[in-house]
Coordinates of N, CA and C in Angstrom, one line a residue:
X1206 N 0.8 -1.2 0.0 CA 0.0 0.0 0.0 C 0.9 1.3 0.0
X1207 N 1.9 1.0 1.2 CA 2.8 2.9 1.0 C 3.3 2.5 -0.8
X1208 N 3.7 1.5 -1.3 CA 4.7 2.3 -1.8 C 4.1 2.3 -3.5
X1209 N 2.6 1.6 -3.5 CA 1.4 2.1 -4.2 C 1.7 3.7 -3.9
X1210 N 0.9 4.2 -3.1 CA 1.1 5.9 -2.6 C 2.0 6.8 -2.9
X1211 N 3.2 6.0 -2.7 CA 4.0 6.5 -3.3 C 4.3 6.9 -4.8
X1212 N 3.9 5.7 -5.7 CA 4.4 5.9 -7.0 C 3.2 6.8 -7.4
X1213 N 1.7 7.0 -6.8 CA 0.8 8.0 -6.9 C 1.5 9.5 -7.0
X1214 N 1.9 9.3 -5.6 CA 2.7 10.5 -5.6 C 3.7 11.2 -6.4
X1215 N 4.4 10.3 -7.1 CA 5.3 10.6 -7.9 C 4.7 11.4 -9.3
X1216 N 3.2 10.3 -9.7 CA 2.9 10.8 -11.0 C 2.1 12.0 -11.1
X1217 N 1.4 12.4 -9.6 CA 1.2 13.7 -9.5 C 1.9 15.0 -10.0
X1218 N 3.1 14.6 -8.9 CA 4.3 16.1 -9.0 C 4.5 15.7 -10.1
X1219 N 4.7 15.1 -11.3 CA 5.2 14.8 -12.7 C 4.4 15.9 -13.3
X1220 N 2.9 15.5 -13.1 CA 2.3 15.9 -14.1 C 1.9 17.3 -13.5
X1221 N 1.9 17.5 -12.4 CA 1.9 19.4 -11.7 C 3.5 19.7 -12.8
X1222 N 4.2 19.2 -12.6 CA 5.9 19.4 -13.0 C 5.4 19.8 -14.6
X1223 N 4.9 19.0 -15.0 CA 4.6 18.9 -16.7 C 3.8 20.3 -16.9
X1224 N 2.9 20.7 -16.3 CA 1.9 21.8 -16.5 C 2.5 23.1 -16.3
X1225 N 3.7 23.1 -14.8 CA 4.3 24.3 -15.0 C 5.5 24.3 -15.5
X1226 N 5.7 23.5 -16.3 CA 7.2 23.4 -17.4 C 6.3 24.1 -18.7
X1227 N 4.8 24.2 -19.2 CA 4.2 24.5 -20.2 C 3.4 25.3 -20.0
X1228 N 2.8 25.8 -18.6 CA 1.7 26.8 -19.0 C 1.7 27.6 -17.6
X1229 N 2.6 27.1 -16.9 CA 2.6 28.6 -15.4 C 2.6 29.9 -16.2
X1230 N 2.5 30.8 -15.1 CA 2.5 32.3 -15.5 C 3.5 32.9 -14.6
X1231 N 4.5 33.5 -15.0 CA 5.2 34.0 -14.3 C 4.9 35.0 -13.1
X1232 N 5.3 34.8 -12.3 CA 4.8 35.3 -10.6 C 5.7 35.9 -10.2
X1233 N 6.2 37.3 -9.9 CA 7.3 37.9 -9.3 C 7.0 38.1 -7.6
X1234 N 8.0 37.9 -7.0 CA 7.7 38.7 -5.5 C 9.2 39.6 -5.5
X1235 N 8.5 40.3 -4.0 CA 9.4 41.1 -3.4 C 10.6 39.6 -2.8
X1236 N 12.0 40.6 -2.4 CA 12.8 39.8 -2.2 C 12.7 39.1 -0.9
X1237 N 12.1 39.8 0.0 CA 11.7 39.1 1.6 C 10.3 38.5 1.4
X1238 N 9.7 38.1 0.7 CA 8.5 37.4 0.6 C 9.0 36.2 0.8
X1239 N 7.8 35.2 1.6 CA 8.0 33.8 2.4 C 7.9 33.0 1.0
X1240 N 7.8 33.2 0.3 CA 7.6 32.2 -0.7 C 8.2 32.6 -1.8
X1241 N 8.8 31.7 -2.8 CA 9.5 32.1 -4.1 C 8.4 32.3 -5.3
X1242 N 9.0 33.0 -6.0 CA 8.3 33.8 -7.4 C 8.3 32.4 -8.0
X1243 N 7.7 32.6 -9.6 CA 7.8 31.3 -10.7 C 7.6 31.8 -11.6
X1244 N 8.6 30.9 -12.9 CA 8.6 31.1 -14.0 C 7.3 30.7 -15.0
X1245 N 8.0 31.7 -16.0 CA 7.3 31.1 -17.1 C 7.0 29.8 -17.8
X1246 N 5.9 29.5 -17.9 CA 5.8 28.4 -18.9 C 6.1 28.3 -20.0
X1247 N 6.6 26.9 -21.0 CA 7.1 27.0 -22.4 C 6.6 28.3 -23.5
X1248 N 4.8 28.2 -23.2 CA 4.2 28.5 -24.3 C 3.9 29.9 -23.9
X1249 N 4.5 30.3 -22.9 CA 4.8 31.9 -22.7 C 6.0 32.9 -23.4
X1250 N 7.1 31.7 -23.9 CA 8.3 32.2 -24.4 C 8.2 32.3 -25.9
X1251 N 7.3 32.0 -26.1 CA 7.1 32.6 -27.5 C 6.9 33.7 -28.0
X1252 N 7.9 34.6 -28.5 CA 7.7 36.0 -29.4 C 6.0 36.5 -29.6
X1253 N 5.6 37.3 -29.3 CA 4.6 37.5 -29.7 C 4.4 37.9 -31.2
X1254 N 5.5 38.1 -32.1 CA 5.1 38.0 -33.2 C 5.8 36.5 -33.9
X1255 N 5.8 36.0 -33.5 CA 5.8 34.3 -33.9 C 4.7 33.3 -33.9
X1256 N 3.9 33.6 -33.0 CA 2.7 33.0 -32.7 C 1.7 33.1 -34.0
X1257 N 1.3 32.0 -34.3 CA 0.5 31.8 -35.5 C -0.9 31.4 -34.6
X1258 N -2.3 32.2 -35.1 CA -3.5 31.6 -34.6 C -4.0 31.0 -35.6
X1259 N -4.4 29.9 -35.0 CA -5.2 28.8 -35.4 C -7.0 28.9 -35.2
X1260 N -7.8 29.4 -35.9 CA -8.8 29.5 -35.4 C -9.8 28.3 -34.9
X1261 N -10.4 28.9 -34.1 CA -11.2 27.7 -32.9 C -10.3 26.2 -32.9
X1262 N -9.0 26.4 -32.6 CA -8.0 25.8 -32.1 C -7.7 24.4 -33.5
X1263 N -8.2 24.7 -35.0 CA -7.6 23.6 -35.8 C -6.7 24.4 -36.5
X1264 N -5.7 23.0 -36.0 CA -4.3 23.4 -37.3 C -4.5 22.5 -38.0
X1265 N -4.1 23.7 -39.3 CA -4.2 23.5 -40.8 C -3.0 22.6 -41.6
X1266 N -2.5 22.4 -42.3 CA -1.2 21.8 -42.5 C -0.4 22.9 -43.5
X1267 N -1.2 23.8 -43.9 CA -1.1 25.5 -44.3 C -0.4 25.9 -43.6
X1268 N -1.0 26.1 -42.0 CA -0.9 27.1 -41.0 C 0.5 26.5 -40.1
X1269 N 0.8 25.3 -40.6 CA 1.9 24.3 -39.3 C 2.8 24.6 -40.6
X1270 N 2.5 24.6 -42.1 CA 3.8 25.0 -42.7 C 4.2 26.2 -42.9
X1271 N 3.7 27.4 -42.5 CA 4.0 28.6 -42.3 C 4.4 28.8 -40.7
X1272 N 4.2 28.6 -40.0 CA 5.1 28.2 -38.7 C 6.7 28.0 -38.7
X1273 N 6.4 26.7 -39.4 CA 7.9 25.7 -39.4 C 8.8 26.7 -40.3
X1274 N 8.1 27.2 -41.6 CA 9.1 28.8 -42.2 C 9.5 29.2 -41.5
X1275 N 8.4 30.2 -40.9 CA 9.0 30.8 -39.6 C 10.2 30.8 -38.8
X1276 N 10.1 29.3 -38.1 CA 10.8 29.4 -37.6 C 12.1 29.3 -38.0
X1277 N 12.2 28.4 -38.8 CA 13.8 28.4 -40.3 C 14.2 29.7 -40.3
X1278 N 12.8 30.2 -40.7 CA 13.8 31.8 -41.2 C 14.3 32.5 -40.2
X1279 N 13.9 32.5 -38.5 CA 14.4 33.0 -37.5 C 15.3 32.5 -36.7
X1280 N 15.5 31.0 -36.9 CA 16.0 30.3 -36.3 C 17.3 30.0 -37.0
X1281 N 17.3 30.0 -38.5 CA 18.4 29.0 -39.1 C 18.4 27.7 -39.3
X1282 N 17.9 27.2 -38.1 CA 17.6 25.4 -38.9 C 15.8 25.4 -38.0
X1283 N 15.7 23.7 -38.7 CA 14.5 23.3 -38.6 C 14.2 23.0 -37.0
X1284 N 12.8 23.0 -36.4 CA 12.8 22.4 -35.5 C 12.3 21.0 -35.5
X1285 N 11.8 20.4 -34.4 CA 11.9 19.0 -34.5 C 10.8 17.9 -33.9
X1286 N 10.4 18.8 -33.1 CA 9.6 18.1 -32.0 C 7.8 18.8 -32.0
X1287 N 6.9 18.3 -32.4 CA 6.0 18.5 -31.7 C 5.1 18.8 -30.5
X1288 N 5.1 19.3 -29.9 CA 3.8 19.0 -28.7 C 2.4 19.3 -28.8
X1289 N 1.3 18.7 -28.5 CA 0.1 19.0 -28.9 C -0.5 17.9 -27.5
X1290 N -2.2 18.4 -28.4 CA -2.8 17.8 -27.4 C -3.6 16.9 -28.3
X1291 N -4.5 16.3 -27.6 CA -5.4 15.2 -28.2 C -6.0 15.6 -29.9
X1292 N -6.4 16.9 -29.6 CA -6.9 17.2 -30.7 C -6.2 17.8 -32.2
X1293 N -5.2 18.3 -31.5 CA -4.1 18.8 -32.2 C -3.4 17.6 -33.4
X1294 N -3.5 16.7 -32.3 CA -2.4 14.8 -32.7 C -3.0 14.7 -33.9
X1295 N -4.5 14.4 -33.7 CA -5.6 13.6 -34.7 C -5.3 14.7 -36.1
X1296 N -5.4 16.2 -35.9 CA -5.9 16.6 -37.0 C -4.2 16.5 -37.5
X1297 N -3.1 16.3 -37.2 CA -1.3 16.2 -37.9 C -2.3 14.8 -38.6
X1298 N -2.5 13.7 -37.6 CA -2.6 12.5 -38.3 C -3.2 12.0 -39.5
X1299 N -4.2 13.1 -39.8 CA -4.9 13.5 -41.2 C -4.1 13.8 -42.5
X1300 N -3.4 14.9 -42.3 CA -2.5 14.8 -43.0 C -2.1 13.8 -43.6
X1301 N -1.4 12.7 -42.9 CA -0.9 11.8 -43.6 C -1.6 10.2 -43.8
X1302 N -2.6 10.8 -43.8 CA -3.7 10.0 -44.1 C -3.4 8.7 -44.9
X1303 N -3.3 9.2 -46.4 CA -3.1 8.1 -47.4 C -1.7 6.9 -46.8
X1304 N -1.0 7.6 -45.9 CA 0.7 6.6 -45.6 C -0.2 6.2 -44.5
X1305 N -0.8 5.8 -43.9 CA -1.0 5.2 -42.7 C -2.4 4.7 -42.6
X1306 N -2.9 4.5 -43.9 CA -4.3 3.0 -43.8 C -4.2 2.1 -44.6
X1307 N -4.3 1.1 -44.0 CA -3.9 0.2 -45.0 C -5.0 -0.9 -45.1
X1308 N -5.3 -1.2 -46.5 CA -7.1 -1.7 -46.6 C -6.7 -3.4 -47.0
X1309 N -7.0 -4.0 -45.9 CA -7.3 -5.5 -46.2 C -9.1 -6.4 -46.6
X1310 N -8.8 -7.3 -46.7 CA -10.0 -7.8 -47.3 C -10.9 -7.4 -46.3
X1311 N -11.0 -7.1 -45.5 CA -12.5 -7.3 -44.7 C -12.1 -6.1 -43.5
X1312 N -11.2 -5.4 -43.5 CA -11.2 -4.8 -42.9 C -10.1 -2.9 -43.0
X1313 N -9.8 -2.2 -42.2 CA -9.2 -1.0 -43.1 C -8.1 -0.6 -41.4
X1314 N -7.1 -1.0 -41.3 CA -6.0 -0.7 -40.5 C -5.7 0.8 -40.4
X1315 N -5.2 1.1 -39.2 CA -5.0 2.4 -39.2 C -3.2 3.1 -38.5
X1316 N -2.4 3.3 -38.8 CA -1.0 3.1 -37.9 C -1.2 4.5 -37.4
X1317 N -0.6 4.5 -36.0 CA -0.1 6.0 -35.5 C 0.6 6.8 -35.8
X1318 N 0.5 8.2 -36.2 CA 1.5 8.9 -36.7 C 2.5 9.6 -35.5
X1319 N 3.8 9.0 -35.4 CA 4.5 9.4 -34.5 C 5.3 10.1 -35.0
X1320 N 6.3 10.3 -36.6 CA 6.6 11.4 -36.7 C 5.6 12.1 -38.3
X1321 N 6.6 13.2 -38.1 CA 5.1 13.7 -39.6 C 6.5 14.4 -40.1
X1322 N 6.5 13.7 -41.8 CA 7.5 14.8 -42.3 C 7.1 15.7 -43.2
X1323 N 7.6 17.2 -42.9 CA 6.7 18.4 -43.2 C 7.6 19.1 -44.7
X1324 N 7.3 20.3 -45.2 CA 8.4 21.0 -46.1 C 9.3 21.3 -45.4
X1325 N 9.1 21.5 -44.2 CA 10.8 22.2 -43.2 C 10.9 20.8 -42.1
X1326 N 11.3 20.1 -42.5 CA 11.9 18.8 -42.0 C 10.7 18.0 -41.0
X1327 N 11.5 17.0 -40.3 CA 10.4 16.0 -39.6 C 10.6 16.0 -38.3
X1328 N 9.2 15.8 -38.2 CA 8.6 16.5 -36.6 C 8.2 14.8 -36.3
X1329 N 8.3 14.9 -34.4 CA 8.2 14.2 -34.0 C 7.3 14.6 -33.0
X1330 N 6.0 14.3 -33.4 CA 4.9 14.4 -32.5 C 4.5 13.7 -31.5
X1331 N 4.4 14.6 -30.2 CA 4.3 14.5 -28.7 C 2.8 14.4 -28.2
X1332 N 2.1 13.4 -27.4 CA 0.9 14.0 -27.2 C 0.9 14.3 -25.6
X1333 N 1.2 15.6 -25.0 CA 0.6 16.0 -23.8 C -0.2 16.3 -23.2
X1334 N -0.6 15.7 -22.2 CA -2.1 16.0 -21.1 C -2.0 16.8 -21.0
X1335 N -1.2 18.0 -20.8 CA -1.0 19.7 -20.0 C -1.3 20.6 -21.3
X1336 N -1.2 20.0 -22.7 CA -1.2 21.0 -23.6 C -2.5 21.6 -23.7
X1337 N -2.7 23.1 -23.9 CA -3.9 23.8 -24.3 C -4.7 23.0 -25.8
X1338 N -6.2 22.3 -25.9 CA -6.3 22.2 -27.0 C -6.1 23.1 -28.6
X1339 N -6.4 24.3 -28.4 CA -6.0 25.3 -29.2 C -4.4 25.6 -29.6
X1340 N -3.0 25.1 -28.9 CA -2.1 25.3 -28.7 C -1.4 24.1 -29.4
X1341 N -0.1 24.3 -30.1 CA 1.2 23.3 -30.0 C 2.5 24.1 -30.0
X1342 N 3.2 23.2 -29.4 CA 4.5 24.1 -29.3 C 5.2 23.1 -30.3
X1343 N 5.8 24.0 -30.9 CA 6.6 23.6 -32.3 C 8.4 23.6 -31.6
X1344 N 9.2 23.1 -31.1 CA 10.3 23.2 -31.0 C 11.6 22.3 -31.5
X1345 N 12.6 22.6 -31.1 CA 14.0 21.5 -31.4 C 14.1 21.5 -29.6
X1346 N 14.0 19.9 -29.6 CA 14.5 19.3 -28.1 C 15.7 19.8 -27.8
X1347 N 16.5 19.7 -28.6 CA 18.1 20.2 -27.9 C 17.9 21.8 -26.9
X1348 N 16.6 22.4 -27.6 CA 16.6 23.9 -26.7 C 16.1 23.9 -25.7
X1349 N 15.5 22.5 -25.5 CA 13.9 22.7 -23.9 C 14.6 21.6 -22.9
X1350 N 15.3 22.9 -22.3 CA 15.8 22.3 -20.6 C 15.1 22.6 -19.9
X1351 N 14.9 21.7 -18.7 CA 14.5 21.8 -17.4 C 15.9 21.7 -16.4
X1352 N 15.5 22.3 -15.7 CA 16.5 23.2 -14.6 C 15.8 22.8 -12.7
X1353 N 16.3 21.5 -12.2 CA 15.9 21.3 -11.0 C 16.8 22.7 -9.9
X1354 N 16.0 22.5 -8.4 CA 16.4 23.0 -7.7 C 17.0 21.7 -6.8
X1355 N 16.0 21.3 -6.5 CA 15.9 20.2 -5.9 C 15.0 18.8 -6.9
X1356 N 15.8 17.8 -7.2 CA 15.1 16.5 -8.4 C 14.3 15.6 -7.5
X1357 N 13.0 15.3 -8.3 CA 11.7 14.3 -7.1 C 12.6 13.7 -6.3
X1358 N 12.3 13.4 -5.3 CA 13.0 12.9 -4.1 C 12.0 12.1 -3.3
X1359 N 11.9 10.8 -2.9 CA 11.1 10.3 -1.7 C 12.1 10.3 -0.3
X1360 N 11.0 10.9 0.7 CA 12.5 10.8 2.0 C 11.1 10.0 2.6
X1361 N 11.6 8.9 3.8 CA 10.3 8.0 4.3 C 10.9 8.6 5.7
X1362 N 9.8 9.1 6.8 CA 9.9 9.7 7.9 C 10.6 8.0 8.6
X1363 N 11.6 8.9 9.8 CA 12.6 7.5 10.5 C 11.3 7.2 11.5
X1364 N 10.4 7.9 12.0 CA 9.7 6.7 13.1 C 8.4 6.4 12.3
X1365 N 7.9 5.4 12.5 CA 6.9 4.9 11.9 C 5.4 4.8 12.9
X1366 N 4.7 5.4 12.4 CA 3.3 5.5 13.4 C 2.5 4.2 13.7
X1367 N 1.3 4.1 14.5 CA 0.7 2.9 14.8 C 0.1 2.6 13.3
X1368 N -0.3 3.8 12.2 CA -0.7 3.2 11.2 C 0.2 3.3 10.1
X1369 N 1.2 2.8 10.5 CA 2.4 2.3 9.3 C 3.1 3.3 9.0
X1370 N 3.8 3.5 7.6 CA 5.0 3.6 7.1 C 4.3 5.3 7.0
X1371 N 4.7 6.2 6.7 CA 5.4 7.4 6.5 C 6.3 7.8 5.9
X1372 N 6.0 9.0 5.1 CA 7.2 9.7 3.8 C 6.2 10.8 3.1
X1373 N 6.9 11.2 2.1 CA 6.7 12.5 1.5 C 7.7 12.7 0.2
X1374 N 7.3 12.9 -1.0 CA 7.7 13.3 -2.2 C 7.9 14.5 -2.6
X1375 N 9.3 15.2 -2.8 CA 9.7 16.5 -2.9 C 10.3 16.8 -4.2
X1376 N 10.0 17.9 -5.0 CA 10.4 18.4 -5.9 C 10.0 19.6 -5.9
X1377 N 11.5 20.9 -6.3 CA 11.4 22.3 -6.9 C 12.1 22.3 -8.2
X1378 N 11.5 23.0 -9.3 CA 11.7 23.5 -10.1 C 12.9 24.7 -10.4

């Protein structure tokens, strides 16, 4: 049972970890405030003239290849990595429709599209629980670090109570 709870615990702060790696708002305090400020999320760091809108959250394969321009032309090379959300995945997977059904006698197969190769090179599409439906972040992985303070940690308390084991799972950003 604890160590069920535990691994609970773990996939929580992952996925709190995942949401403010992508969509916190940056929070400033004063320098004697009891608590620390927080950063920005991924999809904060985007230029605001880079941001391409997608109306009522569908991307086009128009609108994902004027993006990936974009970014070429700002960046120099291609990026690489998708992130999206459920709905974002399905409508990439359309695109490549005709490469990934395949029609047998009595039935019509369907494969997943894990990467998609575009006019500005091949993307490897992510599907994240934290991502905004309306939203994908278009990046190259070599750029998206995460930066611990302190890395998830289980510490299990040294005395143990009448009802068992004790601990606690720690992580800062």
């Amino acid at each position: 049972e604890y160590d069920e709870q535990k691994m609970l615990k773990y996939k929580e702060i992952g996925k709190d970890a995942d949401f403010e790696l992508l969509q916190s708002t940056i929070v400033t305090r004063d320098a004697d405030a009891a608590t620390a400020g927080e950063m920005d999320g991924a999809l904060a760091w985007v230029p605001a003239g880079n941001a391409k809108d997608a109306a009522n959250g569908n991307i086009t394969q128009d609108l994902f290849n004027e993006c990936s321009r974009s970014i070429v032309e700002a960046a120099g090379e291609s990026a690489d990595h998708i992130f999206c959300a459920g709905k974002a995945r399905s409508e990439i997977s359309k695109w490549t429709l005709n490469f990934k059904e395949h029609q047998t006698k009595d039935t019509t197969l369907t494969d997943t599209v894990e990467k998609y190769k575009g006019d500005w090179g091949t993307f490897t599409v992510v599907w994240d629980l934290q991502m905004p439906a309306a939203q994908v972040l278009v990046a190259r992985i070599e750029h998206l670090k995460k930066a611990f303070l302190r890395p998830p940690q289980h510490k299990e308390q040294a005395e143990a109570t009448i009802d068992g084991r004790r601990g606690y799972v720690l992580m800062e950003l």
